[in-house]
XYZ file of N, CA and C in Angstrom:
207
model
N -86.435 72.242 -132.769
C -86.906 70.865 -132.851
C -88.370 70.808 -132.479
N -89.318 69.888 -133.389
C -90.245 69.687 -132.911
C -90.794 68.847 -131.530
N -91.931 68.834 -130.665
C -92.043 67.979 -129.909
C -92.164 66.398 -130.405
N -92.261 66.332 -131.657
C -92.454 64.921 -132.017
C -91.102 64.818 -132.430
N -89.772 64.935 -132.938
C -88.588 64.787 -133.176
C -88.115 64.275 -131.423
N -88.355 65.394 -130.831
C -87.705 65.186 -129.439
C -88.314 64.149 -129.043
N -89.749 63.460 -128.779
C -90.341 62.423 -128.728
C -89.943 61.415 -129.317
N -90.113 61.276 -130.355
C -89.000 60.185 -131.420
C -88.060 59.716 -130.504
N -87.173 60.437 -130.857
C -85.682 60.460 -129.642
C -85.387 59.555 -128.485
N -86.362 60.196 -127.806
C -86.745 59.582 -125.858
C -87.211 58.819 -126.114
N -88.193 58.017 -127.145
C -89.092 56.872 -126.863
C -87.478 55.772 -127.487
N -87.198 56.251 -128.290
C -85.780 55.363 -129.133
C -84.755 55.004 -127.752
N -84.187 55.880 -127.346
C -83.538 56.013 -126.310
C -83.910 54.891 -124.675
N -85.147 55.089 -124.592
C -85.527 54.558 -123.650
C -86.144 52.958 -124.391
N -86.319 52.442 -125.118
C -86.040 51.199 -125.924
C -85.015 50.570 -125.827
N -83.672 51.281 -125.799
C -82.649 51.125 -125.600
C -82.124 50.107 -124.580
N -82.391 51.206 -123.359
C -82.625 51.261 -121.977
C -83.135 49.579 -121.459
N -83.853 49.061 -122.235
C -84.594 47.491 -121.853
C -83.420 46.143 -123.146
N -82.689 46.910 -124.526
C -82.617 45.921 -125.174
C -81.346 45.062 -125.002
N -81.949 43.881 -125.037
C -80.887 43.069 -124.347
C -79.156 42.862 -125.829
N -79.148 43.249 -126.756
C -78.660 43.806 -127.872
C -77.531 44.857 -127.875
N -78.499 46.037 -127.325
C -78.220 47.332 -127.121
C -77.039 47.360 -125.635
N -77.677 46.588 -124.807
C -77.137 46.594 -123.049
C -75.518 45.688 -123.374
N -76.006 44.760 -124.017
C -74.453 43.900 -124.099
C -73.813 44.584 -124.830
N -73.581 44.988 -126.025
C -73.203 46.017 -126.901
C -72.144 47.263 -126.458
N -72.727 47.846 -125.411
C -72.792 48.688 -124.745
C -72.419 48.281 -123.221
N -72.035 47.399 -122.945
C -71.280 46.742 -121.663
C -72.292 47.127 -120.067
N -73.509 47.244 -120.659
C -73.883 47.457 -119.471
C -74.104 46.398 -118.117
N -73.374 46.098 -117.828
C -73.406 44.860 -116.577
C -74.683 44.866 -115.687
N -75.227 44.041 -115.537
C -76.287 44.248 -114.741
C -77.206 44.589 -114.833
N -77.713 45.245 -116.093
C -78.939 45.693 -116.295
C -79.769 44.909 -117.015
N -80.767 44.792 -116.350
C -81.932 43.577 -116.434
C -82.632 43.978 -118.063
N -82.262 42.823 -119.013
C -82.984 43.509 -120.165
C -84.267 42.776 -120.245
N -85.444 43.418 -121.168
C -86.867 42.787 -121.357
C -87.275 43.640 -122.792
N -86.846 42.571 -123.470
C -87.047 42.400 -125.015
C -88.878 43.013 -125.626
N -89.630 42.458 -124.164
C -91.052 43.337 -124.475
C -91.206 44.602 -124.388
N -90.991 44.847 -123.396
C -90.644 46.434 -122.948
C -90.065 47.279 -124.168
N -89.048 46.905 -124.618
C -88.302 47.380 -125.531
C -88.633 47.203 -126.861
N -89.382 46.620 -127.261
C -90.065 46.654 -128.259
C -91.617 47.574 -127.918
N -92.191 47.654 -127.207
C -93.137 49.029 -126.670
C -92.493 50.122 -126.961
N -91.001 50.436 -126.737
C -91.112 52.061 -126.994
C -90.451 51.863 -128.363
N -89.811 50.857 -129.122
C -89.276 50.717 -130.535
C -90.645 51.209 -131.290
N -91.917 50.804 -130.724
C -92.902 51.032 -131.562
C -93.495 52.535 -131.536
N -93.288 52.576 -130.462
C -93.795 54.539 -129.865
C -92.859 55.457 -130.524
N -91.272 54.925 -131.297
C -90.296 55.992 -131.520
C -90.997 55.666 -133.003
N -90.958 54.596 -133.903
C -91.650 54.444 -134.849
C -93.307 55.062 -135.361
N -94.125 55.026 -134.202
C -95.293 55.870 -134.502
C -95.108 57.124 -134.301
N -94.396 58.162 -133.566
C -93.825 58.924 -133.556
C -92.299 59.326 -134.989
N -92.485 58.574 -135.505
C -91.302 59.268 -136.780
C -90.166 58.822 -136.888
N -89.567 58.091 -136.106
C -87.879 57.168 -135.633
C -87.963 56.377 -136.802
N -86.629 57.473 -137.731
C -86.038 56.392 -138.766
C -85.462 55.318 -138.072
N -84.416 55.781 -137.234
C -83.523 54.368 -136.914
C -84.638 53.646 -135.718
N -85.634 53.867 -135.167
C -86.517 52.206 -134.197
C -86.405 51.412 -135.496
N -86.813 51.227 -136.505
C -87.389 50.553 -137.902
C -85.653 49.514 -137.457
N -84.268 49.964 -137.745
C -83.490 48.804 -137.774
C -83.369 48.580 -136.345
N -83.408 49.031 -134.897
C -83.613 48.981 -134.228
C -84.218 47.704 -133.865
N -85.887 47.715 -133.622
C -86.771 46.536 -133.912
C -86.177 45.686 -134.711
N -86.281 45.713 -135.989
C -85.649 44.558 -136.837
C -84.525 43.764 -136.302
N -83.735 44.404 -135.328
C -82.334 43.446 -135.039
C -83.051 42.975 -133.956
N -83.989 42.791 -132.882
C -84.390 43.147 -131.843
C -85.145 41.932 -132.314
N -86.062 41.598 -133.162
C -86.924 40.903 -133.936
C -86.108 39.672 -133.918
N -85.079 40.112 -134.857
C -84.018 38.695 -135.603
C -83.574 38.409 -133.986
N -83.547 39.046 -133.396
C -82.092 38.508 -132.093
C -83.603 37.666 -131.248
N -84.894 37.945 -131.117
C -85.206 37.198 -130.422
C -85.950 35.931 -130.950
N -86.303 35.284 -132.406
C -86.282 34.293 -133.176
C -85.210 33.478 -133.120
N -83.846 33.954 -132.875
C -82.591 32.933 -132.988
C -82.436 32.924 -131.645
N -83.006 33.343 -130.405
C -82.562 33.233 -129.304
C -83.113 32.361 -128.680
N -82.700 30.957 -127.792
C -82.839 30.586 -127.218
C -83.887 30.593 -126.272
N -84.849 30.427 -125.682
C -85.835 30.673 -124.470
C -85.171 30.175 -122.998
């Protein structure tokens, strides 16, 4: 694997880690999500090569236009 594949990866991964999407989804109780944050590394797995940040972001996008403030 390249360092930019493995990069890809971790920046996707750790996007994750903040999306409020991803956390409910995924039953994570308690973990404080921040839709900015998480769109910072959606963009770092994307400039880095991340097919899947691209639908990633996009749901991330749509979920925070229909969401409430």
């Amino acid at each position: 694997w390249s360092s930019d594949v493995c990069s890809s990866d971790l920046a996707l991964r750790a996007g994750e880690t903040y999306d409020p999407i991803f956390l409910k989804e995924n039953g994570f109780v308690g973990a404080l999500p921040d839709p900015d944050r998480a769109k910072e590394w959606y963009r770092t797995a994307l400039e880095l090569g991340s097919a899947e940040a691209v639908g990633q972001m996009q749901r991330l996008e749509r979920w925070l236009v229909s969401s409430p403030e």
